[in-house]
């Protein structure tokens, strides 16, 4: 069987949410709602074979948390919310009401594998996302 590979670009991620391409929207909803109930620190592990869609799933969660958090603070992010709304409208993800806000960060460890100080590259990604 030949695998269909869809690169995890922002456009592909958002379109997959809008169209529920992989029938994952309900799984994403369940994950985000469970995440929102966690108090304190927790590690979450995601395991699958190479090409199993881990990166894509994590990026879908990242985009969902980003949209929902921006929607919570719509006064500050009105333009960003309006740009993202068409991808989430009429999906089960639009019905999620978060109790807390998030700053979802996707950190590609392979991309920064050759850095002497990986903490600095992580801090750079966080600061860049905050802007």
Short mmCIF file of C-alpha atoms in Angstrom, two decimals, residues 13-124:
data_model
loop_
_atom_site.label_atom_id
_atom_site.label_comp_id
_atom_site.label_asym_id
_atom_site.label_seq_id
_atom_site.Cartn_x
_atom_site.Cartn_y
_atom_site.Cartn_z
CA UNK A 13 -3.10 21.80 8.91
CA UNK A 14 -5.87 24.40 8.82
CA UNK A 15 -7.54 22.87 5.75
CA UNK A 16 -7.46 19.43 7.36
CA UNK A 17 -9.27 20.87 10.37
CA UNK A 18 -11.84 22.63 8.20
CA UNK A 19 -12.51 19.54 6.06
CA UNK A 20 -11.91 17.00 8.87
CA UNK A 21 -9.64 15.30 6.33
CA UNK A 22 -8.41 12.53 8.62
CA UNK A 23 -11.58 12.27 10.72
CA UNK A 24 -9.57 13.52 13.70
CA UNK A 25 -11.56 16.53 14.80
CA UNK A 26 -13.41 14.58 17.48
CA UNK A 27 -10.10 13.14 18.75
CA UNK A 28 -8.60 16.64 18.81
CA UNK A 29 -11.65 17.92 20.70
CA UNK A 30 -11.40 15.13 23.28
CA UNK A 31 -7.65 15.71 23.70
CA UNK A 32 -7.97 19.49 24.12
CA UNK A 33 -10.84 19.16 26.59
CA UNK A 34 -8.87 16.58 28.60
CA UNK A 35 -5.79 18.83 28.49
CA UNK A 36 -7.86 21.71 29.84
CA UNK A 37 -8.76 19.67 32.95
CA UNK A 38 -5.14 19.00 33.96
CA UNK A 39 -3.98 20.76 37.10
CA UNK A 40 -0.28 20.88 37.75
CA UNK A 41 2.47 19.42 35.61
CA UNK A 42 2.11 16.43 33.34
CA UNK A 43 4.05 14.73 30.57
CA UNK A 44 2.16 13.43 27.57
CA UNK A 45 3.72 10.93 25.20
CA UNK A 46 2.58 10.31 21.65
CA UNK A 47 3.82 7.14 20.01
CA UNK A 48 3.38 5.79 16.49
CA UNK A 49 5.47 4.45 13.64
CA UNK A 50 7.31 6.76 11.29
CA UNK A 51 4.75 8.34 8.97
CA UNK A 52 1.89 7.63 11.37
CA UNK A 53 0.85 11.29 11.52
CA UNK A 54 2.24 12.33 14.92
CA UNK A 55 3.56 15.67 13.69
CA UNK A 56 0.37 16.44 11.82
CA UNK A 57 -1.78 15.58 14.87
CA UNK A 58 0.36 17.69 17.20
CA UNK A 59 0.24 20.61 14.75
CA UNK A 60 -3.57 20.28 14.54
CA UNK A 61 -3.75 20.48 18.33
CA UNK A 62 -1.38 23.45 18.32
CA UNK A 63 -3.56 25.30 15.77
CA UNK A 64 -6.73 24.47 17.69
CA UNK A 65 -5.32 25.72 21.00
CA UNK A 66 -4.00 28.82 19.25
CA UNK A 67 -7.43 29.61 17.78
CA UNK A 68 -9.35 28.89 20.98
CA UNK A 69 -6.98 30.96 23.13
CA UNK A 70 -7.11 33.88 20.69
CA UNK A 71 -10.90 33.61 20.63
CA UNK A 72 -10.92 33.85 24.44
CA UNK A 73 -9.06 37.14 24.17
CA UNK A 74 -10.79 38.37 21.05
CA UNK A 75 -10.30 42.04 21.95
CA UNK A 76 -6.53 41.63 21.61
CA UNK A 77 -6.56 39.35 18.56
CA UNK A 78 -9.64 40.26 16.54
CA UNK A 79 -7.91 40.13 13.14
CA UNK A 80 -6.14 36.85 13.93
CA UNK A 81 -9.38 35.28 15.18
CA UNK A 82 -11.26 36.37 12.06
CA UNK A 83 -8.49 34.93 9.86
CA UNK A 84 -8.71 31.55 11.63
CA UNK A 85 -12.48 31.40 12.17
CA UNK A 86 -13.35 30.01 8.69
CA UNK A 87 -11.23 26.93 9.39
CA UNK A 88 -12.95 26.15 12.69
CA UNK A 89 -16.51 27.31 11.96
CA UNK A 90 -19.02 24.48 11.72
CA UNK A 91 -16.58 21.98 13.25
CA UNK A 92 -16.79 20.27 16.64
CA UNK A 93 -13.65 22.21 17.59
CA UNK A 94 -15.55 25.52 17.50
CA UNK A 95 -17.74 24.28 20.37
CA UNK A 96 -14.83 23.96 22.83
CA UNK A 97 -14.79 26.49 25.65
CA UNK A 98 -11.43 26.56 27.37
CA UNK A 99 -11.12 27.28 31.08
CA UNK A 100 -7.58 28.57 30.68
CA UNK A 101 -5.52 30.11 27.91
CA UNK A 102 -2.47 28.52 26.29
CA UNK A 103 0.63 29.47 24.36
CA UNK A 104 1.00 26.39 22.16
CA UNK A 105 4.54 25.94 20.88
CA UNK A 106 5.67 23.44 18.28
CA UNK A 107 9.37 22.74 18.74
CA UNK A 108 11.01 20.56 16.09
CA UNK A 109 13.90 18.97 18.00
CA UNK A 110 15.37 17.51 14.79
CA UNK A 111 15.69 20.97 13.29
CA UNK A 112 17.81 22.20 16.23
CA UNK A 113 19.64 18.92 16.87
CA UNK A 114 23.04 20.39 15.97
CA UNK A 115 22.77 23.41 18.30
CA UNK A 116 25.20 23.55 21.21
CA UNK A 117 22.51 24.85 23.56
CA UNK A 118 19.03 23.49 22.71
CA UNK A 119 17.48 25.54 25.52
CA UNK A 120 18.36 28.75 23.66
CA UNK A 121 16.61 27.54 20.51
CA UNK A 122 13.53 26.64 22.57
CA UNK A 123 13.52 30.07 24.20
CA UNK A 124 13.87 31.64 20.74
#
